[in-house]
Structures are given as structure tokens and as C-alpha cells.
Amino acid sequence: MKFPCGERRRKHDDHLIPLINVVFLMLIFFMVIGRIAPPDLFQIRPPVSQSQQRESDKDVTILVSRDGSLAVDDTPVTLETLIPALQLSLDNARRKQGGTAGIRVKADAALTAGQLMSILKRLRDSGNAKVRLLTWSDR
Amino acid sequence: MRFELPSVRKNRLVSMTPLIDVVFILLLFFMLVSNFQQWRAMPLQLSGQNNGPTEREQSFSVVIRQDGGLELNNIPIALETLTATLKRQIADGIDPNVLIAASESTGLQTLVHVIDSISAAGIDQITLGGTLP
């Protein structure tokens, strides 16, 4: 009496195992391939470029939003307090990593060249003429 | 005998339904949270002071006008032909470095496209000059 019932239940489970295999594979795929990034202080949409150069996590990040708001390493700053805050972050980063930290600028694609240049000029005047602009790969 | 058979099955198989539930939730979490966008860095060098070449040493100057048009050494040029033109002129034996002067209202994306085109010609000394009104 119980035999046919048990057989059917086991068959039911056997059909489920390939599904579980696939789901496990997808889970592992997303865990390995995807990176979990904390959200930025402002939501920005960076420009797209064909540049092949990889970005470095060690750099100090200046975030520039669409309306020109600024943040250094997720601390909001103004145009006037940008340089002291940046210098502090650079010193901290360089002490931790032994002098390799540069500056990377994460700016919204809708920003104008005038707005960007007013920020970059302040950086240049403080002795940081080289920055790295962060972009999305166009592929 | 009648009760033995299900208990044997229970020992053999862990109950699948809660496991699948948890795995599905994990899968959903990783699918939603993962970020596949690849970040790339683009080096920018600012002109002026003692950093980088001054304007007179530049072999090329690229101007982005207010209407979005481009000028290479004061001659209007299309973005599509910029790379090829630069490549041709480098082959003539000029030491390649480029000064970009952009109009104030140029979008950052346009600027990045222009820098891309110049890099594609094999020039890595690209300097950002001041902005034009």
C-alpha cells in the first residue's frame, strides 16, 4: 500500500535535483562574478570611455555630482574645504600604503568642462596636477 | 515494515524545500546586489605651473568649441577623422603631445570622447588646458 506512494514521492524529488544543481551553479556564478559595492554618497552616472587602464582602490576618491556637490571619500565637502579634506585623506592613505595613493575623480557625465576645470584647477594649485578620471568601460 | 520505509527515506534525503527556499533567496540577493559594470581610469594631466609642457611646446592643440565642433590646430575637424588625422601627422615625425582647451559648457562625456580619440592615435601625453568662454 505504501510502496507506490513512496516511489512516486522519491521520483518527484529526483526531478527536483537538476533544478537545485542549476540554482546552485547560478548562485556560485553571481557570488564569484558580481562585486558588492557600497553605494556612493550621491548617485552619479559616469562618462563612458574606451580606456583600458584599470582603476586602483588605493586612491583617494573625489566624488562630483551632477549639480557640482563634492565629497572626498564619502565625506561631503565644499569647494573651499576640498583641499584640506583631500590633503588629510591623502596623508592617511599614504601612511597606510606607503606613498602610492593618487587621486581619482568620479564625476557625473552631465557635468560641464567648466565645473570640472574649476575643481581640477584647485587641485593643481595644491600640487596635484595628475588625477585619474573614473569612467565606465563601454563594453 | 510499513513505517520503516518512509523513515529510511527521511534519513537518506534532507528535506529539500527549505533548502531550496534559502538558496533561491541567496540567489535573488546576489543577483540584485551584484554590480557588473567595469570601472576604468583615464589619466588627466593639467597644464600650468611647472607640471607638464607649456603651451608653446605643444605639437597639437585641440579646441572644443561652444557649439560642440572641434578644431585641430585651429582647423575645424570632425571627431570621426581626428584619430586618423593625428596618426598621419605623428607619422611625419612630430613628438606627440596634445593640449585640449574646452569650452565652459562642454559636457564631460564629450570631453572624454575627444580624449579617447586622441589616445586611440597612440598619444599618451594629453594635457587639459584652461577653458574657453
mmCIF file of C-alpha atoms in Angstrom:
data_model
loop_
_atom_site.group_PDB
_atom_site.id
_atom_site.type_symbol
_atom_site.label_atom_id
_atom_site.label_comp_id
_atom_site.label_asym_id
_atom_site.label_seq_id
_atom_site.Cartn_x
_atom_site.Cartn_y
_atom_site.Cartn_z
ATOM 1 C CA MET A 1 0.000 0.000 0.000
ATOM 2 C CA LYS A 2 2.794 2.409 0.884
ATOM 3 C CA PHE A 3 5.158 1.278 -1.836
ATOM 4 C CA PRO A 4 3.668 3.066 -4.856
ATOM 5 C CA CYS A 5 3.225 6.236 -2.840
ATOM 6 C CA GLY A 6 6.843 6.254 -1.675
ATOM 7 C CA GLU A 7 8.111 5.545 -5.169
ATOM 8 C CA ARG A 8 6.189 8.490 -6.578
ATOM 9 C CA ARG A 9 7.481 10.869 -3.887
ATOM 10 C CA ARG A 10 11.044 9.792 -4.488
ATOM 11 C CA LYS A 11 10.625 10.287 -8.235
ATOM 12 C CA HIS A 12 9.272 13.752 -7.545
ATOM 13 C CA ASP A 13 12.407 14.611 -5.542
ATOM 14 C CA ASP A 14 14.669 13.144 -8.189
ATOM 15 C CA HIS A 15 13.204 15.576 -10.727
ATOM 16 C CA LEU A 16 13.999 18.442 -8.389
ATOM 17 C CA ILE A 17 17.729 17.695 -8.122
ATOM 18 C CA PRO A 18 18.764 19.036 -11.580
ATOM 19 C CA LEU A 19 16.869 22.239 -10.761
ATOM 20 C CA ILE A 20 18.749 22.590 -7.489
ATOM 21 C CA ASN A 21 22.023 21.956 -9.322
ATOM 22 C CA VAL A 22 21.308 24.754 -11.752
ATOM 23 C CA VAL A 23 20.241 27.136 -8.997
ATOM 24 C CA PHE A 24 23.398 26.349 -7.043
ATOM 25 C CA LEU A 25 25.515 26.978 -10.132
ATOM 26 C CA MET A 26 23.798 30.340 -10.693
ATOM 27 C CA LEU A 27 24.297 31.212 -7.040
ATOM 28 C CA ILE A 28 28.030 30.443 -7.256
ATOM 29 C CA PHE A 29 28.265 32.377 -10.546
ATOM 30 C CA PHE A 30 26.737 35.514 -9.084
ATOM 31 C CA MET A 31 28.758 35.227 -5.885
ATOM 32 C CA VAL A 32 32.054 34.936 -7.779
ATOM 33 C CA ILE A 33 31.465 37.298 -10.717
ATOM 34 C CA GLY A 34 29.453 40.070 -9.105
ATOM 35 C CA ARG A 35 31.044 42.616 -6.846
ATOM 36 C CA ILE A 36 29.084 44.096 -3.991
ATOM 37 C CA ALA A 37 29.818 47.809 -3.986
ATOM 38 C CA PRO A 38 28.581 50.166 -1.295
ATOM 39 C CA PRO A 39 26.516 52.990 -2.780
ATOM 40 C CA ASP A 40 28.139 56.378 -3.258
ATOM 41 C CA LEU A 41 27.102 59.459 -1.322
ATOM 42 C CA PHE A 42 25.479 60.926 -4.447
ATOM 43 C CA GLN A 43 24.130 58.907 -7.276
ATOM 44 C CA ILE A 44 26.238 59.622 -10.343
ATOM 45 C CA ARG A 45 26.357 58.347 -13.877
ATOM 46 C CA PRO A 46 29.989 58.462 -15.027
ATOM 47 C CA PRO A 47 31.081 59.016 -18.636
ATOM 48 C CA VAL A 48 31.764 56.040 -20.875
ATOM 49 C CA SER A 49 35.246 55.603 -22.345
ATOM 50 C CA GLN A 50 37.374 53.123 -24.260
ATOM 51 C CA SER A 51 40.206 53.452 -21.757
ATOM 52 C CA GLN A 52 41.772 50.139 -20.809
ATOM 53 C CA GLN A 53 43.532 51.290 -17.669
ATOM 54 C CA ARG A 54 42.267 49.643 -14.520
ATOM 55 C CA GLU A 55 41.365 51.775 -11.540
ATOM 56 C CA SER A 56 43.054 51.433 -8.191
ATOM 57 C CA ASP A 57 41.178 51.025 -4.920
ATOM 58 C CA LYS A 58 44.018 52.654 -3.017
ATOM 59 C CA ASP A 59 43.395 56.094 -4.479
ATOM 60 C CA VAL A 60 41.507 58.846 -2.693
ATOM 61 C CA THR A 61 38.162 59.428 -4.399
ATOM 62 C CA ILE A 62 36.673 62.833 -5.151
ATOM 63 C CA LEU A 63 33.010 62.455 -5.982
ATOM 64 C CA VAL A 64 31.436 65.199 -8.103
ATOM 65 C CA SER A 65 27.693 65.029 -8.538
ATOM 66 C CA ARG A 66 25.618 66.359 -11.416
ATOM 67 C CA ASP A 67 24.947 69.669 -9.637
ATOM 68 C CA GLY A 68 28.568 70.116 -8.572
ATOM 69 C CA SER A 69 28.320 68.851 -4.983
ATOM 70 C CA LEU A 70 31.608 67.421 -3.772
ATOM 71 C CA ALA A 71 32.660 64.601 -1.483
ATOM 72 C CA VAL A 72 36.079 63.274 -0.533
ATOM 73 C CA ASP A 73 35.983 59.583 0.386
ATOM 74 C CA ASP A 74 32.251 59.795 1.191
ATOM 75 C CA THR A 75 32.566 62.916 3.353
ATOM 76 C CA PRO A 76 30.690 65.891 1.884
ATOM 77 C CA VAL A 77 32.873 68.965 1.357
ATOM 78 C CA THR A 78 32.533 72.370 -0.286
ATOM 79 C CA LEU A 79 34.817 73.877 -2.900
ATOM 80 C CA GLU A 80 36.590 75.788 -0.110
ATOM 81 C CA THR A 81 37.149 72.824 2.204
ATOM 82 C CA LEU A 82 38.036 70.448 -0.627
ATOM 83 C CA ILE A 83 41.803 70.886 -0.488
ATOM 84 C CA PRO A 84 42.275 70.483 3.310
ATOM 85 C CA ALA A 85 39.980 67.441 3.343
ATOM 86 C CA LEU A 86 41.774 65.966 0.348
ATOM 87 C CA GLN A 87 45.186 66.524 1.872
ATOM 88 C CA LEU A 88 44.056 64.815 5.069
ATOM 89 C CA SER A 89 42.714 61.798 3.155
ATOM 90 C CA LEU A 90 45.854 61.605 1.011
ATOM 91 C CA ASP A 91 48.101 61.715 4.077
ATOM 92 C CA ASN A 92 46.066 58.981 5.757
ATOM 93 C CA ALA A 93 46.053 56.814 2.649
ATOM 94 C CA ARG A 94 49.771 57.288 2.034
ATOM 95 C CA ARG A 95 50.633 56.482 5.624
ATOM 96 C CA LYS A 96 48.661 53.258 5.316
ATOM 97 C CA GLN A 97 50.060 52.154 1.964
ATOM 98 C CA GLY A 98 53.473 53.699 1.779
ATOM 99 C CA GLY A 99 53.032 56.605 -0.611
ATOM 100 C CA THR A 100 51.237 55.045 -3.565
ATOM 101 C CA ALA A 101 47.839 56.691 -3.253
ATOM 102 C CA GLY A 102 46.806 59.005 -6.067
ATOM 103 C CA ILE A 103 43.625 60.944 -6.709
ATOM 104 C CA ARG A 104 40.700 59.629 -8.690
ATOM 105 C CA VAL A 105 37.768 61.754 -9.732
ATOM 106 C CA LYS A 106 34.366 60.157 -10.006
ATOM 107 C CA ALA A 107 32.275 62.724 -11.844
ATOM 108 C CA ASP A 108 28.855 62.668 -13.435
ATOM 109 C CA ALA A 109 28.837 62.656 -17.241
ATOM 110 C CA ALA A 110 26.442 65.602 -17.282
ATOM 111 C CA LEU A 111 28.971 67.863 -15.563
ATOM 112 C CA THR A 112 30.365 70.649 -17.758
ATOM 113 C CA ALA A 113 34.047 71.108 -18.507
ATOM 114 C CA GLY A 114 33.911 74.493 -16.761
ATOM 115 C CA GLN A 115 32.719 72.955 -13.486
ATOM 116 C CA LEU A 116 35.287 70.170 -13.699
ATOM 117 C CA MET A 117 38.116 72.561 -14.524
ATOM 118 C CA SER A 118 37.317 74.802 -11.550
ATOM 119 C CA ILE A 119 37.802 71.745 -9.322
ATOM 120 C CA LEU A 120 40.878 70.482 -11.166
ATOM 121 C CA LYS A 121 42.473 73.943 -11.030
ATOM 122 C CA ARG A 122 42.189 73.925 -7.250
ATOM 123 C CA LEU A 123 43.833 70.506 -7.211
ATOM 124 C CA ARG A 124 46.605 71.734 -9.472
ATOM 125 C CA ASP A 125 47.218 74.776 -7.299
ATOM 126 C CA SER A 126 47.632 72.447 -4.316
ATOM 127 C CA GLY A 127 50.255 70.471 -6.223
ATOM 128 C CA ASN A 128 48.156 67.623 -7.581
ATOM 129 C CA ALA A 129 48.267 68.107 -11.350
ATOM 130 C CA LYS A 130 47.708 64.436 -12.124
ATOM 131 C CA VAL A 131 44.351 62.834 -11.449
ATOM 132 C CA ARG A 132 42.566 59.823 -12.806
ATOM 133 C CA LEU A 133 39.054 60.298 -14.123
ATOM 134 C CA LEU A 134 36.882 57.273 -13.465
ATOM 135 C CA THR A 135 34.767 56.068 -16.364
ATOM 136 C CA TRP A 136 32.717 53.062 -17.281
ATOM 137 C CA SER A 137 34.056 50.637 -19.795
ATOM 138 C CA ASP A 138 31.995 50.918 -22.980
ATOM 139 C CA ARG A 139 31.699 47.164 -23.326
ATOM 140 C CA MET B 1 7.696 -2.669 7.625
ATOM 141 C CA ARG B 2 5.065 -0.241 6.623
ATOM 142 C CA PHE B 3 6.519 2.527 8.783
ATOM 143 C CA GLU B 4 10.128 1.634 8.148
ATOM 144 C CA LEU B 5 10.200 2.672 4.526
ATOM 145 C CA PRO B 6 9.392 6.374 4.921
ATOM 146 C CA SER B 7 11.836 6.700 7.840
ATOM 147 C CA VAL B 8 14.615 5.211 5.716
ATOM 148 C CA ARG B 9 13.802 7.790 3.043
ATOM 149 C CA LYS B 10 13.988 10.559 5.587
ATOM 150 C CA ASN B 11 17.439 9.516 6.660
ATOM 151 C CA ARG B 12 18.602 9.422 3.057
ATOM 152 C CA LEU B 13 17.316 12.778 1.902
ATOM 153 C CA VAL B 14 17.417 16.069 3.750
ATOM 154 C CA SER B 15 14.139 17.866 3.366
ATOM 155 C CA MET B 16 14.650 19.789 0.144
ATOM 156 C CA THR B 17 12.011 22.507 0.248
ATOM 157 C CA PRO B 18 13.520 24.811 2.934
ATOM 158 C CA LEU B 19 16.959 24.348 1.390
ATOM 159 C CA ILE B 20 15.676 25.447 -1.998
ATOM 160 C CA ASP B 21 13.905 28.398 -0.408
ATOM 161 C CA VAL B 22 17.100 29.594 1.215
ATOM 162 C CA VAL B 23 19.168 29.040 -1.932
ATOM 163 C CA PHE B 24 16.626 30.962 -4.020
ATOM 164 C CA ILE B 25 16.689 33.859 -1.588
ATOM 165 C CA LEU B 26 20.505 33.885 -1.672
ATOM 166 C CA LEU B 27 20.425 33.764 -5.469
ATOM 167 C CA LEU B 28 17.980 36.651 -5.622
ATOM 168 C CA PHE B 29 20.096 38.662 -3.189
ATOM 169 C CA PHE B 30 23.292 38.209 -5.199
ATOM 170 C CA MET B 31 21.525 38.889 -8.498
ATOM 171 C CA LEU B 32 20.119 42.183 -7.234
ATOM 172 C CA VAL B 33 23.171 43.378 -5.325
ATOM 173 C CA SER B 34 25.915 42.431 -7.792
ATOM 174 C CA ASN B 35 27.453 45.149 -9.876
ATOM 175 C CA PHE B 36 28.837 44.065 -13.232
ATOM 176 C CA GLN B 37 29.880 47.482 -14.504
ATOM 177 C CA GLN B 38 33.606 47.685 -15.115
ATOM 178 C CA TRP B 39 35.338 50.838 -13.906
ATOM 179 C CA ARG B 40 38.217 52.240 -15.900
ATOM 180 C CA ALA B 41 40.631 55.043 -15.113
ATOM 181 C CA MET B 42 41.557 57.822 -17.516
ATOM 182 C CA PRO B 43 44.686 59.807 -16.638
ATOM 183 C CA LEU B 44 44.232 63.585 -16.766
ATOM 184 C CA GLN B 45 47.151 65.992 -16.730
ATOM 185 C CA LEU B 46 46.555 69.661 -16.068
ATOM 186 C CA SER B 47 48.621 72.331 -17.733
ATOM 187 C CA GLY B 48 50.190 75.267 -15.972
ATOM 188 C CA GLN B 49 52.825 75.901 -13.308
ATOM 189 C CA ASN B 50 55.756 73.541 -13.613
ATOM 190 C CA ASN B 51 53.713 70.470 -14.339
ATOM 191 C CA GLY B 52 53.506 69.299 -17.893
ATOM 192 C CA PRO B 53 54.624 71.076 -21.024
ATOM 193 C CA THR B 54 53.651 74.679 -21.565
ATOM 194 C CA GLU B 55 51.529 75.803 -24.435
ATOM 195 C CA ARG B 56 54.392 76.687 -26.752
ATOM 196 C CA GLU B 57 55.920 73.219 -26.659
ATOM 197 C CA GLN B 58 52.684 71.545 -27.755
ATOM 198 C CA SER B 59 52.667 69.977 -31.124
ATOM 199 C CA PHE B 60 48.879 69.760 -31.341
ATOM 200 C CA SER B 61 46.131 71.814 -29.858
ATOM 201 C CA VAL B 62 42.577 70.574 -29.849
ATOM 202 C CA VAL B 63 39.794 73.058 -29.177
ATOM 203 C CA ILE B 64 36.236 72.034 -28.327
ATOM 204 C CA ARG B 65 34.050 74.950 -29.340
ATOM 205 C CA GLN B 66 30.861 76.029 -27.653
ATOM 206 C CA ASP B 67 28.744 74.534 -30.453
ATOM 207 C CA GLY B 68 30.462 71.180 -29.941
ATOM 208 C CA GLY B 69 32.677 71.495 -33.024
ATOM 209 C CA LEU B 70 36.344 70.525 -32.876
ATOM 210 C CA GLU B 71 39.414 72.340 -34.085
ATOM 211 C CA LEU B 72 42.807 70.721 -34.551
ATOM 212 C CA ASN B 73 45.500 73.407 -34.692
ATOM 213 C CA ASN B 74 42.757 75.963 -35.447
ATOM 214 C CA ILE B 75 41.401 73.968 -38.402
ATOM 215 C CA PRO B 76 37.867 72.603 -37.950
ATOM 216 C CA ILE B 77 37.758 68.815 -37.898
ATOM 217 C CA ALA B 78 35.172 66.097 -37.253
ATOM 218 C CA LEU B 79 35.518 63.811 -34.227
ATOM 219 C CA GLU B 80 35.476 60.765 -36.515
ATOM 220 C CA THR B 81 38.502 61.906 -38.501
ATOM 221 C CA LEU B 82 40.504 63.185 -35.524
ATOM 222 C CA THR B 83 42.250 59.869 -34.790
ATOM 223 C CA ALA B 84 43.255 59.268 -38.402
ATOM 224 C CA THR B 85 44.496 62.834 -38.888
ATOM 225 C CA LEU B 86 46.568 62.706 -35.718
ATOM 226 C CA LYS B 87 48.028 59.323 -36.699
ATOM 227 C CA ARG B 88 49.027 60.677 -40.095
ATOM 228 C CA GLN B 89 50.727 63.714 -38.585
ATOM 229 C CA ILE B 90 52.605 61.656 -35.983
ATOM 230 C CA ALA B 91 53.994 59.544 -38.795
ATOM 231 C CA ASP B 92 55.568 62.754 -40.105
ATOM 232 C CA GLY B 93 57.844 62.711 -37.084
ATOM 233 C CA ILE B 94 56.324 65.210 -34.674
ATOM 234 C CA ASP B 95 56.795 64.453 -30.977
ATOM 235 C CA PRO B 96 53.228 63.800 -29.946
ATOM 236 C CA ASN B 97 51.619 65.750 -27.181
ATOM 237 C CA VAL B 98 48.236 67.398 -27.192
ATOM 238 C CA LEU B 99 46.736 70.340 -25.339
ATOM 239 C CA ILE B 100 42.962 70.305 -25.058
ATOM 240 C CA ALA B 101 41.064 73.512 -24.493
ATOM 241 C CA ALA B 102 37.352 73.006 -23.986
ATOM 242 C CA SER B 103 34.534 75.494 -23.935
ATOM 243 C CA GLU B 104 32.988 76.020 -20.480
ATOM 244 C CA SER B 105 29.733 74.368 -21.463
ATOM 245 C CA THR B 106 31.257 71.220 -22.960
ATOM 246 C CA GLY B 107 29.788 68.111 -21.394
ATOM 247 C CA LEU B 108 32.176 65.768 -19.615
ATOM 248 C CA GLN B 109 31.113 62.914 -21.897
ATOM 249 C CA THR B 110 32.108 64.923 -24.988
ATOM 250 C CA LEU B 111 35.464 65.707 -23.419
ATOM 251 C CA VAL B 112 36.020 62.011 -22.654
ATOM 252 C CA HIS B 113 35.146 61.069 -26.255
ATOM 253 C CA VAL B 114 37.723 63.554 -27.549
ATOM 254 C CA ILE B 115 40.382 62.236 -25.151
ATOM 255 C CA ASP B 116 39.508 58.695 -26.271
ATOM 256 C CA SER B 117 40.025 59.658 -29.920
ATOM 257 C CA ILE B 118 43.384 61.237 -29.154
ATOM 258 C CA SER B 119 44.518 58.219 -27.116
ATOM 259 C CA ALA B 120 43.451 55.953 -29.960
ATOM 260 C CA ALA B 121 46.050 57.707 -32.130
ATOM 261 C CA GLY B 122 48.711 56.489 -29.727
ATOM 262 C CA ILE B 123 49.267 59.764 -27.872
ATOM 263 C CA ASP B 124 49.585 59.446 -24.117
ATOM 264 C CA GLN B 125 50.734 62.978 -23.330
ATOM 265 C CA ILE B 126 47.376 64.707 -23.158
ATOM 266 C CA THR B 127 47.163 67.937 -21.209
ATOM 267 C CA LEU B 128 43.996 69.740 -20.205
ATOM 268 C CA GLY B 129 44.376 73.458 -20.719
ATOM 269 C CA GLY B 130 42.104 76.165 -19.450
ATOM 270 C CA THR B 131 38.509 76.543 -20.506
ATOM 271 C CA LEU B 132 37.266 78.924 -23.156
ATOM 272 C CA PRO B 133 34.259 81.164 -22.511
#
